[in-house]
Coordinates of C-alpha atoms in Angstrom, one line a residue:
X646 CA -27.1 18.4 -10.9
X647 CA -28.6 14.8 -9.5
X648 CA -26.8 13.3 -12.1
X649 CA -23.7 14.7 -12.0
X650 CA -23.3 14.3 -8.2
X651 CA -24.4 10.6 -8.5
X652 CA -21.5 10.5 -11.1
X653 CA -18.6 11.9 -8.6
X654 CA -20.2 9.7 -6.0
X655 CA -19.3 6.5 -8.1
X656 CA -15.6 7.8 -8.5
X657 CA -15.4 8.5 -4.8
X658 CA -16.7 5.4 -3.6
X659 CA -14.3 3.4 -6.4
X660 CA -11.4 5.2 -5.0
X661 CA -12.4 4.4 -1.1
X662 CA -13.2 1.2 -1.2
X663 CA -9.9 -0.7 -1.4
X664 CA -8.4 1.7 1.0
X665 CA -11.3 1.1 3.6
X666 CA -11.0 -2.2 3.3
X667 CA -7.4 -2.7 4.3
X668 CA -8.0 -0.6 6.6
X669 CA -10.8 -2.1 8.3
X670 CA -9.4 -5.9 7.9
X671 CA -6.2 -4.3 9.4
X672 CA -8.0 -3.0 12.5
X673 CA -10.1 -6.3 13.2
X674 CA -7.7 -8.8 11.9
X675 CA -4.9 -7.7 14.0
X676 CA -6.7 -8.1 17.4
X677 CA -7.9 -11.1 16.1
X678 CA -4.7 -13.1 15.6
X679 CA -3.6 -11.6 18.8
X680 CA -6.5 -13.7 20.5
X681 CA -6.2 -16.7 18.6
X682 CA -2.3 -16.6 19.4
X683 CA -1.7 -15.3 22.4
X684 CA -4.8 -14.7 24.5
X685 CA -6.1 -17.2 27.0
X686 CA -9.5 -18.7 26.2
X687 CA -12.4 -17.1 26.5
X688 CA -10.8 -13.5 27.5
X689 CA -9.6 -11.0 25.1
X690 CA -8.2 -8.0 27.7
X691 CA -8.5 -7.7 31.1
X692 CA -10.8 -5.0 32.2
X693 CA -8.1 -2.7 33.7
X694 CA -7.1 -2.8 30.0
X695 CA -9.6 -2.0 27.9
X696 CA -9.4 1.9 28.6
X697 CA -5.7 2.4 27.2
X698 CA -7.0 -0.1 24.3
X699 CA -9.7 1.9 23.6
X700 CA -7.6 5.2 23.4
X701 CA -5.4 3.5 21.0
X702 CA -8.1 2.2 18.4
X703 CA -9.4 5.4 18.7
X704 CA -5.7 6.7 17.6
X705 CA -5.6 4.3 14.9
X706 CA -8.8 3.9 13.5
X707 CA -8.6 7.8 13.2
X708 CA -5.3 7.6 11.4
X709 CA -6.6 5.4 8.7
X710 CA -10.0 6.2 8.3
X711 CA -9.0 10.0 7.9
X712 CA -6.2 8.9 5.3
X713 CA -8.5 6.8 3.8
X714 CA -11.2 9.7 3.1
X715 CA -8.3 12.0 2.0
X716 CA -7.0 9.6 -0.6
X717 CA -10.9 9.2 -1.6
X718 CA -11.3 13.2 -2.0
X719 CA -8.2 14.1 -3.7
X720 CA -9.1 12.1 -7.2
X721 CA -12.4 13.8 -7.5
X722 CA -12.4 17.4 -5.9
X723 CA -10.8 18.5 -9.3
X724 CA -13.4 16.7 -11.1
X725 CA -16.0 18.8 -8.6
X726 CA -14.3 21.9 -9.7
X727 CA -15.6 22.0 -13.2
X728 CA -19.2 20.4 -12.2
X729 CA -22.0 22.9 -13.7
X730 CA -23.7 23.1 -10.0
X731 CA -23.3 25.7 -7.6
X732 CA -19.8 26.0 -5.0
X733 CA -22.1 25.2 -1.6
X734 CA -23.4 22.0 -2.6
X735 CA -20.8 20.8 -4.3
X736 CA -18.6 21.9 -1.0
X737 CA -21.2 20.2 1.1
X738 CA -21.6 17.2 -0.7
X739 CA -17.4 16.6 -0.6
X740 CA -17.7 17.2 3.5
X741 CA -20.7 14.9 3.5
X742 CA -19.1 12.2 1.4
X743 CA -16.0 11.9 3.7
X744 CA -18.1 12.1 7.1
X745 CA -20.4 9.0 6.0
X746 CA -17.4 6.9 4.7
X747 CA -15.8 7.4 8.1
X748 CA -19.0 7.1 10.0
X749 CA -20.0 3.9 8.2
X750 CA -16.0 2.3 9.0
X751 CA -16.6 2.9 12.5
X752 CA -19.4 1.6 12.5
X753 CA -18.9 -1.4 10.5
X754 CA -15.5 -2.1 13.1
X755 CA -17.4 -1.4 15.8
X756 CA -19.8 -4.0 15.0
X757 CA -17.4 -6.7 14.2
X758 CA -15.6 -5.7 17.4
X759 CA -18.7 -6.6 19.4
X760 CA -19.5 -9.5 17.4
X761 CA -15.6 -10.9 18.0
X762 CA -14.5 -9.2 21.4
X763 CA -17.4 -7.8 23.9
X764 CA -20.6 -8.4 25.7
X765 CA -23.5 -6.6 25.5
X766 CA -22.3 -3.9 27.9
X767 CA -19.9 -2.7 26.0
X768 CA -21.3 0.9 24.8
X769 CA -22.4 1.4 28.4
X770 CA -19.2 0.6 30.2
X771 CA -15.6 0.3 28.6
X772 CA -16.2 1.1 25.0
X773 CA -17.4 4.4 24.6
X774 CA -18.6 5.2 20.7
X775 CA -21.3 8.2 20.1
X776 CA -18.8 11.0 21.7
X777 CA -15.9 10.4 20.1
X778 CA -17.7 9.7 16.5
X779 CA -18.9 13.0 17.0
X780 CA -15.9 14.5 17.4
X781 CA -14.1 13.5 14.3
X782 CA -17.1 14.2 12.3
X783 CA -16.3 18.1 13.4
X784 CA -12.5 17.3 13.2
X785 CA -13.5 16.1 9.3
X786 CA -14.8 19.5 8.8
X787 CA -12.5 21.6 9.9
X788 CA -10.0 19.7 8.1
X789 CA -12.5 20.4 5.2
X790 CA -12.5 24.2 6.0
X791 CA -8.3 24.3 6.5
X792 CA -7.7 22.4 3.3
X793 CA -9.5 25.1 1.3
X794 CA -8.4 28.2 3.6
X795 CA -4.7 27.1 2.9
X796 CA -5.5 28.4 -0.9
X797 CA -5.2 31.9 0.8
X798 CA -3.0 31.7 3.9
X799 CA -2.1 34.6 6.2
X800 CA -0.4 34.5 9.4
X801 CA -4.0 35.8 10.9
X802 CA -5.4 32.4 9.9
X803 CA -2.0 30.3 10.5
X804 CA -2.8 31.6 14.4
X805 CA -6.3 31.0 14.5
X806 CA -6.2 27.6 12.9
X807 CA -3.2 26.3 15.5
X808 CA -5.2 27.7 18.4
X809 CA -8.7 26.2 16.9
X810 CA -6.7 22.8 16.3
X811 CA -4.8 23.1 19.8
X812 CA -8.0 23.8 21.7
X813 CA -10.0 21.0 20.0
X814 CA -7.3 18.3 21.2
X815 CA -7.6 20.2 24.5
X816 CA -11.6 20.1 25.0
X817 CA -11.3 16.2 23.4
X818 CA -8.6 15.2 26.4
X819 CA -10.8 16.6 29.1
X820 CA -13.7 14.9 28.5
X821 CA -11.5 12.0 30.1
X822 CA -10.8 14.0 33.0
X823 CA -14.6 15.4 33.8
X824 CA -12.8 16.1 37.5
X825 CA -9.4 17.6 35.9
X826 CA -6.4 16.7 34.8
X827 CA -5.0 15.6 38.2
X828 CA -7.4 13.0 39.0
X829 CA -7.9 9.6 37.2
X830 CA -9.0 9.6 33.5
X831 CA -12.5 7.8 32.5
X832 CA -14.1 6.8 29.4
X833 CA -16.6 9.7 27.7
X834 CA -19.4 7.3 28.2
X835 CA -22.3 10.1 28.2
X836 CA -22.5 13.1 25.9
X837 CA -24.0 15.9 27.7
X838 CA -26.2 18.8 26.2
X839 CA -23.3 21.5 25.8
X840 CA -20.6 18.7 24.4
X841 CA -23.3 18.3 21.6
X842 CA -23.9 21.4 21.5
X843 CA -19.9 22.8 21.0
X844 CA -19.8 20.2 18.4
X845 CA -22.3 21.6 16.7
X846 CA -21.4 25.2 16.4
X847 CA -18.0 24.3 15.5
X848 CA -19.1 21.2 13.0
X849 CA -21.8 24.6 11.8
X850 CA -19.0 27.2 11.8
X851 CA -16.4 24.8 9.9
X852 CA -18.8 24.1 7.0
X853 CA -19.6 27.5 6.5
X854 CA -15.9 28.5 6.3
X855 CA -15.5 25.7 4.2
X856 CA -18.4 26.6 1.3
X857 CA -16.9 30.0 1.3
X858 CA -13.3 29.0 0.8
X859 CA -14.0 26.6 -2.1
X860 CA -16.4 29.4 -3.5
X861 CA -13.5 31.7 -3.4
X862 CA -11.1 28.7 -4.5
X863 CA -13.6 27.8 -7.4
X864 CA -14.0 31.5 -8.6
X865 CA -9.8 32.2 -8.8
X866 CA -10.1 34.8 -6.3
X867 CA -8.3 32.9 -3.5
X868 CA -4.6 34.4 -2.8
X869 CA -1.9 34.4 0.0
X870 CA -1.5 38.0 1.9
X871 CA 1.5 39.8 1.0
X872 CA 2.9 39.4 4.8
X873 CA 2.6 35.6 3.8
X874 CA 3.9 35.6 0.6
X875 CA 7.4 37.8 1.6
X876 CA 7.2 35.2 4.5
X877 CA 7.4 32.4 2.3
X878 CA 9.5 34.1 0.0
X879 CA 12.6 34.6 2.7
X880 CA 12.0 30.7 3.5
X881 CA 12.7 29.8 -0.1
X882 CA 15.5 32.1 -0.3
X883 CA 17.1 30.3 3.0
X884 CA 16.5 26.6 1.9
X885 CA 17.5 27.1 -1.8
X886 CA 20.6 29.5 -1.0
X887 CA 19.3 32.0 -3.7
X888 CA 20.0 34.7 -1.2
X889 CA 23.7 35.5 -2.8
X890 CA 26.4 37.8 -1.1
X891 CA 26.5 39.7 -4.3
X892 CA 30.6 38.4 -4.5
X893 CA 31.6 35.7 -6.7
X894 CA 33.4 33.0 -6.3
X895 CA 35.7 30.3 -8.2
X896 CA 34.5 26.4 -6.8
X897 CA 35.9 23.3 -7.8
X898 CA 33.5 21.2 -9.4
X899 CA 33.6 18.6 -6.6
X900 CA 32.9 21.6 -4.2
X901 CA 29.7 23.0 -6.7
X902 CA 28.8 19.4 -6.9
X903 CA 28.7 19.0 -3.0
X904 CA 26.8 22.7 -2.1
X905 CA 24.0 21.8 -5.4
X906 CA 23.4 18.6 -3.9
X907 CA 23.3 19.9 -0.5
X908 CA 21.1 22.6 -1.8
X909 CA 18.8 21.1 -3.8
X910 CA 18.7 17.1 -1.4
X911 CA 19.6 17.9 1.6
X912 CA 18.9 21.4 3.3
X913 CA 15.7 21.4 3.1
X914 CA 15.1 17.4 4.8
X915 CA 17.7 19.1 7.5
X916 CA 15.8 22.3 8.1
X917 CA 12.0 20.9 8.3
X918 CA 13.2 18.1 10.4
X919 CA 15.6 20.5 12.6
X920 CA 12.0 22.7 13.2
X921 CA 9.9 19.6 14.0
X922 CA 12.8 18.2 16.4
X923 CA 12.2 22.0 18.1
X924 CA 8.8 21.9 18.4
X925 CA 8.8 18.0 19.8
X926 CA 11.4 19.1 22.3
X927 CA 9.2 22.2 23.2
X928 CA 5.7 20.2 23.5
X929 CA 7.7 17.5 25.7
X930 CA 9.3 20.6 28.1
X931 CA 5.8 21.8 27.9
X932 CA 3.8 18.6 29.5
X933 CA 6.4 17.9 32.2
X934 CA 6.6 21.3 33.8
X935 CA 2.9 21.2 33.6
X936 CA 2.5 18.0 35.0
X937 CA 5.6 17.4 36.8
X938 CA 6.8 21.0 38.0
X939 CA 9.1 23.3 36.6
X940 CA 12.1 22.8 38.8
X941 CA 15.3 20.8 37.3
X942 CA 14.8 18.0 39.5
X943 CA 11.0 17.8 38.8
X944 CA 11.7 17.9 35.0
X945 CA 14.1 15.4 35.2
X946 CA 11.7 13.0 37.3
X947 CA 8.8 13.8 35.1
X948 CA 11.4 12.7 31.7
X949 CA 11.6 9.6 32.9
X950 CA 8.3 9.2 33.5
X951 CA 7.3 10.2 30.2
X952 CA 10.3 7.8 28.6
X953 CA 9.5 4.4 31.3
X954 CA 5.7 4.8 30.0

């Protein structure tokens, strides 16, 4: 078992460690050349700054350090499959593996942050690090537990997961507004006793989801519902046109040129990006009658709001 493990660990860290790289040299390098070239000497950002600065390294460092992980699991959880060790530590050990890579990159930026751009108060006052590390450790496994429940989807779990993903990125946004939304957002500089403890049911509750699902994944048993499948089945029967009228009909070949290539290039692009264009529009409707009111005139102010920032 030891040696097998210490095996897949060798292939994970080989596939991760370009990737992390890059992706670290790109996150200090960057800011870097922006202080050699453009900063004045001795002063990196002014301190009004440093909060929407934070909030966007936070964006990025995410991105990249979550891609990096998944590009580092994918070559080796088929190799996990077919180890001769049990489903929960092999589950575990995958989970594990991914939340010490991206722990040890923040970390590692971090440090050369504060070696290269802040004073010894950093932690304490603009650059906030053990809350939101502790956040994407629990986003990493639920991420974990979705990736394995999407081998058996129903529209039960479609809900719960976009509430469960919805609500997370809700809890995380308040933490900057400890008074609410409408007053001015802070740094999470403190964790407090029930923020640690949240993230620890759910970081608890996501792993044992997670074990089970790859258990069930590992063992074949692992299968859509039938309300997903005939769901999925309508979908493919829109996109690829094999829906028929039952009536045939005599096309030039230009003509059964032109519908197979829309069929088969185009109408699914137009679809997916049509729904995603909907659900952008919605989510943007959605924050500016919250925020702005839900009057025309209100809408319209809190648009160009949204569009000036």
């Amino acid at each position: 078992m030891n040696a097998a493990l210490v095996t897949t660990t060798r292939l994970f860290l080989k596939r991760a460690w370009a990737g992390a790289l890059l992706a670290v040299s790109a996150l200090v390098l960057c800011p870097l050349m922006y202080r050699l070239v453009f900063a004045e000497p001795g002063r990196m950002f002014a301190q009004e700054d440093l909060f929407g600065v934070n909030i966007m390294y936070l964006i990025l460092s995410s991105i990249l350090f979550l891609a990096v992980g998944y590009n580092a699991i994918q070559g080796t959880h088929k190799i996990c499959m077919g180890l001769p060790v049990r489903s929960t530590p092999i589950a575990t050990w995958m989970m594990l593996a991914t939340v010490s890579l991206v722990v040890v990159l923040q970390l590692v930026t971090n440090g050369a942050y504060r070696l290269l751009f802040f004073d010894a108060h950093w932690l304490s006052e603009y650059w906030p690090l053990l809350g939101p590390l502790l956040f994407m450790v629990t986003v990493i496994l639920v991420s974990h537990a979705i990736y394995w429940g999407l081998y058996a989807v129903s529209l039960t779990r479609i809900v719960c997961w976009t509430c469960l993903v919805i609500g997370m990125c809700w809890w995380f946004v308040a933490r900057y507004y400890p008074e609410g939304f409408q007053a001015r957002a802070i740094s999470w500089k403190h964790v407090t006793l029930s923020e640690f403890l949240t993230l620890l049911v759910v970081s608890v509750g996501a792993w044992y989801f997670g074990t089970r699902e790859f258990a069930r994944v590992r063992a074949g048993l692992a299968t859509h519902s039938p309300h997903w499948r005939r769901l999925q089945n309508w979908y493919e029967s829109i996109v690829t046109g094999a829906a028929t009228s039952g009536r045939s009909e005599t096309l030039s070949v230009s003509t059964s040129l032109s519908r197979l290539h829309w069929r088969d290039g185009c109408k699914r692009t137009v679809l997916n990006c049509g729904m995603v264009a909907g659900v952008a529009v919605w989510v943007v409707n959605l924050i500016t009658m919250t925020g702005f009111g839900s009057t025309l005139h209100q809408w319209a102010d809190g648009f160009l709001v949204i569009v000036a920032v």
